[in-house]
Structure formats: structure tokens, C-alpha cells
Coordinates of C-alpha atoms in Angstrom, one line a residue:
M6 CA -1.8 26.8 217.7
P7 CA -3.5 25.5 214.7
Y8 CA -5.5 27.9 212.6
T9 CA -7.4 28.1 209.6
V10 CA -8.2 30.7 206.8
I11 CA -11.3 31.6 205.0
T12 CA -11.2 33.6 201.7
H13 CA -13.3 33.9 198.3
S14 CA -14.0 31.4 196.0
G15 CA -13.7 32.0 192.3
K16 CA -10.9 33.6 190.8
A17 CA -8.1 34.0 192.8
H18 CA -5.8 37.2 193.2
I19 CA -2.2 37.6 194.4
D20 CA -3.8 39.9 197.1
E21 CA -5.0 37.0 199.3
V22 CA -2.3 34.8 198.2
L23 CA 0.1 37.4 199.8
A24 CA -2.2 38.0 202.7
I25 CA -2.4 34.5 203.7
A26 CA 1.4 33.9 203.2
A27 CA 2.3 36.9 205.6
L28 CA 0.2 35.5 208.0
A29 CA 1.6 32.1 207.7
V30 CA 5.2 33.9 208.2
H31 CA 4.1 35.7 211.2
R32 CA 2.7 32.7 213.0
G33 CA 5.6 30.7 212.2
E34 CA 3.3 27.9 210.5
F35 CA 0.8 27.2 208.0
P36 CA -2.8 27.0 208.2
S37 CA -4.4 23.4 208.5
E38 CA -6.8 24.4 206.6
I39 CA -7.8 27.2 203.8
Q40 CA -11.4 27.2 202.9
R41 CA -12.7 28.9 199.8
M42 CA -15.9 30.3 200.4
N43 CA -18.7 32.1 198.2
S44 CA -18.3 35.6 198.9
N45 CA -22.0 36.2 199.8
E46 CA -21.8 33.1 202.5
A47 CA -19.0 34.5 204.0
A48 CA -20.3 38.0 204.6
E49 CA -23.5 35.9 205.9
F50 CA -21.0 33.6 208.1
V51 CA -19.4 36.9 209.6
A52 CA -22.5 38.9 210.3
A53 CA -24.1 35.8 212.1
G54 CA -20.8 35.8 214.4
N55 CA -20.1 32.3 213.5
V56 CA -16.0 32.6 212.8
P57 CA -14.6 30.6 215.4
P58 CA -11.8 32.0 217.5
N59 CA -8.8 30.1 215.4
C60 CA -10.3 31.4 212.1
W61 CA -9.0 34.2 210.1
V62 CA -11.2 35.5 207.3
I63 CA -9.1 37.3 204.7
D64 CA -10.3 39.3 201.5
C65 CA -14.1 38.3 202.2
G66 CA -16.4 38.7 204.8
L67 CA -17.5 42.4 204.3
K68 CA -15.8 43.5 207.6
Y69 CA -12.3 44.9 208.7
N70 CA -11.8 44.0 212.3
P71 CA -8.0 43.0 213.2
D72 CA -8.7 42.4 216.7
H73 CA -11.3 39.4 215.5
R74 CA -9.1 38.1 212.4
L75 CA -11.5 40.0 209.7
F76 CA -9.9 41.4 206.9
D77 CA -12.0 42.2 204.3
H78 CA -12.0 45.8 202.3
H79 CA -14.6 45.5 199.7
Q80 CA -17.4 47.2 202.0
D81 CA -15.2 50.4 202.3
R82 CA -13.3 51.7 199.2
E83 CA -11.1 53.6 201.4
L84 CA -9.7 50.6 202.7
P85 CA -6.2 49.0 201.1
S86 CA -6.3 45.5 200.0
A87 CA -6.2 42.5 202.4
A88 CA -2.8 42.1 202.2
L89 CA -1.7 45.5 202.9
M90 CA -4.0 45.4 205.7
I91 CA -2.4 41.9 206.9
F92 CA 1.3 43.2 206.5
D93 CA 0.7 46.7 208.5
H94 CA -0.9 44.8 211.1
L95 CA 1.7 42.1 211.7
F96 CA 4.8 43.4 210.2
P97 CA 4.8 47.1 211.6
E98 CA 8.7 47.3 212.1
L99 CA 8.7 46.9 208.3
K100 CA 6.8 50.1 207.4
G101 CA 8.8 52.1 204.9
T102 CA 10.9 49.3 203.5
D103 CA 11.0 48.1 200.1
L104 CA 8.9 45.2 200.7
H105 CA 6.3 47.5 202.4
G106 CA 6.3 49.4 199.0
Y107 CA 5.3 46.2 197.1
F108 CA 2.8 45.4 199.1
K109 CA 1.3 49.0 198.8
L110 CA 1.7 48.5 194.8
V111 CA 0.0 45.1 195.1
S112 CA -2.9 47.0 197.2
K113 CA -3.2 49.9 194.2
V114 CA -3.9 47.3 191.6
D115 CA -6.2 45.2 193.8
T116 CA -8.1 48.1 194.8
Q117 CA -7.9 50.4 191.4
G118 CA -6.9 47.9 188.8
A119 CA -3.7 47.9 186.8
R120 CA -4.6 51.0 185.1
S121 CA -4.0 52.8 187.9
L122 CA 0.0 52.3 187.8
A123 CA 1.8 55.0 186.2
D124 CA 3.5 53.1 183.3
S125 CA 0.5 51.0 182.7
V126 CA 0.2 52.6 179.2
I127 CA 3.8 52.1 177.9
V128 CA 4.3 48.5 179.6
G129 CA 3.9 46.1 177.2
E130 CA 6.4 43.1 177.2
S131 CA 7.6 43.6 180.7
R132 CA 3.8 43.2 181.8
D133 CA 3.5 40.2 179.9
Y134 CA 6.9 38.7 181.2
W135 CA 6.4 39.3 184.8
S136 CA 2.8 38.7 185.1
F137 CA 3.3 35.3 183.7
S138 CA 4.4 33.3 186.8
Q139 CA 1.9 35.2 189.0
Q140 CA -0.8 34.0 186.6
L141 CA 0.7 30.4 187.3
L142 CA 0.5 30.9 191.1
V143 CA -3.0 32.2 191.4
R144 CA -4.2 29.5 189.0
I145 CA -2.9 26.7 191.1
F146 CA -3.9 28.3 194.3
E147 CA -7.6 27.8 193.4
E148 CA -7.1 24.1 193.0
D149 CA -4.3 23.6 195.8
P150 CA -4.2 26.6 197.9
L151 CA -1.7 25.0 200.5
S152 CA 1.0 24.6 198.4
I153 CA 1.1 27.7 196.8
I154 CA 1.1 29.3 200.3
N155 CA 4.0 26.8 201.2
L156 CA 5.9 28.4 198.4
V157 CA 5.2 32.1 198.5
S158 CA 5.5 32.4 202.2
R159 CA 9.0 30.9 202.0
G160 CA 9.7 33.3 199.6
L161 CA 8.4 36.0 201.8
S162 CA 10.3 35.0 204.7
E163 CA 13.6 35.4 202.6
K164 CA 12.2 38.9 201.8
I165 CA 11.7 39.9 205.3
V166 CA 15.1 38.7 206.5
F167 CA 16.5 40.5 203.2
E168 CA 15.2 43.6 204.5
G169 CA 17.2 43.3 207.9
A170 CA 20.1 42.9 205.9
K171 CA 19.6 45.8 203.5
K172 CA 19.3 47.8 206.9
A173 CA 22.5 46.6 208.1
A174 CA 24.1 47.3 204.8
S175 CA 22.8 50.9 204.5
E176 CA 24.5 51.7 208.0
W177 CA 27.5 50.1 207.0
A178 CA 27.8 52.3 203.7
E179 CA 27.0 55.3 205.5
F180 CA 30.4 55.2 206.8
P181 CA 32.5 57.9 205.6
G182 CA 35.0 56.8 202.6
R183 CA 33.5 53.2 202.4
L184 CA 32.1 54.4 199.0
V185 CA 33.3 57.3 197.0
E186 CA 32.1 59.0 193.6
E187 CA 34.7 59.7 190.9
E188 CA 34.3 61.0 187.6
I189 CA 36.5 59.4 184.6
E190 CA 36.5 61.4 181.4
G191 CA 32.7 62.5 181.9
I192 CA 31.9 58.9 183.0
K193 CA 30.5 58.9 187.1
A194 CA 31.8 56.1 188.9
L195 CA 31.0 54.6 192.2
A196 CA 33.8 52.8 193.9
Y197 CA 34.0 50.5 197.1
T198 CA 37.1 51.6 198.8
E199 CA 36.7 48.4 201.5
H200 CA 35.4 44.6 201.0
P201 CA 32.1 44.5 202.6
P202 CA 31.3 41.9 205.2
I203 CA 30.0 38.9 203.7
E204 CA 26.6 39.0 206.1
I205 CA 25.7 42.3 204.4
F206 CA 27.1 41.5 200.9
D207 CA 23.8 41.1 199.4
G208 CA 21.9 43.7 201.3
L209 CA 24.4 46.1 199.5
H210 CA 23.1 44.8 196.1
G211 CA 19.5 45.4 197.5
I212 CA 20.2 49.2 198.1
D213 CA 22.8 50.2 195.7
R214 CA 20.0 51.2 193.6
N215 CA 19.1 53.9 195.3
I216 CA 22.8 55.1 196.0
I217 CA 23.4 54.9 192.0
E218 CA 20.4 56.8 191.4
E219 CA 21.6 59.3 193.7
C220 CA 25.0 59.9 192.4
G221 CA 24.2 59.2 188.8
A222 CA 26.7 56.8 188.5
A223 CA 27.3 54.6 185.1
V224 CA 29.6 51.9 186.5
V225 CA 30.3 50.4 190.0
Y226 CA 33.7 49.4 191.1
G227 CA 33.2 46.7 193.5
Y228 CA 34.7 43.3 195.0
D229 CA 34.1 39.9 194.4
K230 CA 31.7 38.5 197.5
N231 CA 33.8 35.7 198.1
D232 CA 37.1 36.5 197.0
S233 CA 38.5 40.2 198.1
S234 CA 41.4 40.0 195.6
I235 CA 38.9 40.2 192.6
R236 CA 37.5 43.3 191.8
T237 CA 34.2 44.1 189.6
L238 CA 33.2 46.7 187.4
Y239 CA 29.5 46.9 186.7
R240 CA 27.9 48.8 184.4
T241 CA 24.5 50.3 185.8
D242 CA 21.4 51.2 183.9
I243 CA 22.6 54.9 183.5
G244 CA 25.7 53.4 181.6
H245 CA 24.0 51.1 179.3
E246 CA 24.6 53.5 176.5
L247 CA 27.8 54.7 177.6
L248 CA 30.1 52.0 178.4
D249 CA 30.8 48.3 176.9
F250 CA 33.6 46.6 178.8
T251 CA 34.3 44.1 175.8
R252 CA 36.2 47.1 174.4
S253 CA 39.0 46.8 177.0
E254 CA 41.0 44.3 178.5
A255 CA 42.3 43.7 182.2
E256 CA 45.8 41.8 182.7
H257 CA 44.2 39.3 184.8
T258 CA 40.7 38.7 183.6
V259 CA 38.8 36.3 185.8
F260 CA 35.6 36.9 183.8
S261 CA 34.4 39.2 181.2
H262 CA 30.3 39.0 180.1
Q263 CA 30.0 39.1 176.4
G264 CA 27.2 41.7 176.9
G265 CA 30.1 44.2 178.1
F266 CA 28.2 45.1 181.6
L267 CA 30.1 42.8 183.9
L268 CA 34.0 42.4 184.3
R269 CA 35.6 40.6 187.2
F270 CA 39.5 40.7 187.4
R271 CA 42.7 41.0 189.7
P272 CA 44.1 44.4 189.4
T273 CA 47.9 45.2 189.1
D274 CA 47.4 48.5 190.4
R275 CA 45.0 50.8 191.9
N276 CA 44.5 52.5 188.8
E277 CA 43.8 49.7 186.4
W278 CA 40.1 49.8 186.8
R279 CA 40.3 53.7 185.6
K280 CA 42.0 52.7 182.6
I281 CA 39.6 50.1 181.8
V282 CA 36.5 52.4 182.3
S283 CA 38.5 55.0 180.0
E284 CA 39.0 52.2 177.1
S285 CA 35.2 51.2 177.6
I286 CA 33.6 54.5 176.8
L287 CA 31.5 54.3 173.9

């Protein structure tokens, strides 16, 4: 069923962009119209009961009532942002996921400001780097909102599918013996003992950060996604100052990144990777 969206005019924020994109993903179609209305006019429009049954009012209107498709938070400082309210309402099954965590982060910045972030004081170049693309999105949204919702909702839909893949990957990784921890001359390593199913391979990369942090691994000994005869050695952030794979050489190298953090090779025996790690210690 066709639907429309009303949001505030003026300067756009990633909050309403994500909120509308989440709505589009849930409904499986884009809104037929996104009207950017003056905030005061939107509040009067809502108060007068003029919102039609096929219209969602997001991040304006001064009222929160999910049953009537009203998602504003500006009237109550205790409410989260519009994006998080929409996400919690439409995707309760994703509560506690990394994606949910991102929406909570967006809400924190939207309601409390960027300085509420734990690392806001020390982050400089990283903030500038990552915020550039967001600034482009919200600026174009002000002129052509539907084009941005098309783009963001496609990406968000992939993220939701990815959360399902991570859940399946987590269940696979929990099976005893599939991932083992080793120590090589003081270097902690995490090793995959069998090739993961293709359908969960990307999902494993989505969860391995948590596994790496838990065990303190400086290197991961894994598999190539499409060729189980190829093994990979990947230096984690923990191993950044500890290992450099350009210091070693595999007998059958497939690819060696000159940055020293990735090596793909066909092992001659089950212990070659341990030798490579040992030779790569700084």
C-alpha cells in the first residue's frame, strides 16, 4: 500500500535518513513522497489530527505514538531519536545486534551531541574521514530525499541480512574444535581447523573481532573463502606492532601484502604457518 512521509525541513541529519530508510526496508517499498515540512507547521498539523492514515510523521510533529505512525522525540528529552524509535518498533528481533548498537549510537549523538561520545576529544582525522560521506548524504537528502532513501535503504537491507549471517556464523564457531587458540613464541594465535561453509563466511568476518578481543589474538590462521587449499595469515590490530609477514616467506605464496598484515599461501604441511609466524615476529 502506498505511503508518504513527513519530516522536518531545514538542515537534515542522519537520524531521519536512517529512520525513513528503516521504514522503507520494513515495508518493502519506498514512500511515494517525502515532504519536508517546517517543524512548527508539522506540530500544528499533528495536533489538529490532520495526519492521513497512510502517512508517517518522522522526527517532527512533537508527538510519539507508534500506533498512529508518529515518531518524534523533541517534546521529551527522555525519548531516543527517531531512527532508534523506528528501529525498535519495526525490528524487535534485531535487539542487541551490532546494527542495533549503531542505531543507539546515532540516537546518542542526535539527542546529546557528538561530544557525548567517549572518544570525541581525541578523535580528529578519523572523525573527518568517516563524517565526509555522511555529510554528502544528508546534504543531498535536503534536495532529493527519495534518491538518498533509495541508496541507504539498500545498504541497510544488506546489513539486516548480514546480521542473520553473523548469527549463523556465531553458532558455527561455537562448535568445539573449529576455532582453537595457540601461542607461538609469546604470540597468541587463533586458528580455524576447518573451512567454514560459504554461506556464513562473511558472517564470520563480522564476528571475529569479538572473538579476537576475547582471546587476545595477534594473528588469525584462516582459509580463503573460495579455495580451501589456500590458507591465510591475517595480522590483527593486537599484532600491529608485533608481526610483519614480509619478514618471512611461504614456500607456495599466493599473495603477500606489502603492508605485512596479510599472507595467502598453500601450505606444504600443517606446521608451516607456525614457522611463518615465528619468522614474522618483530
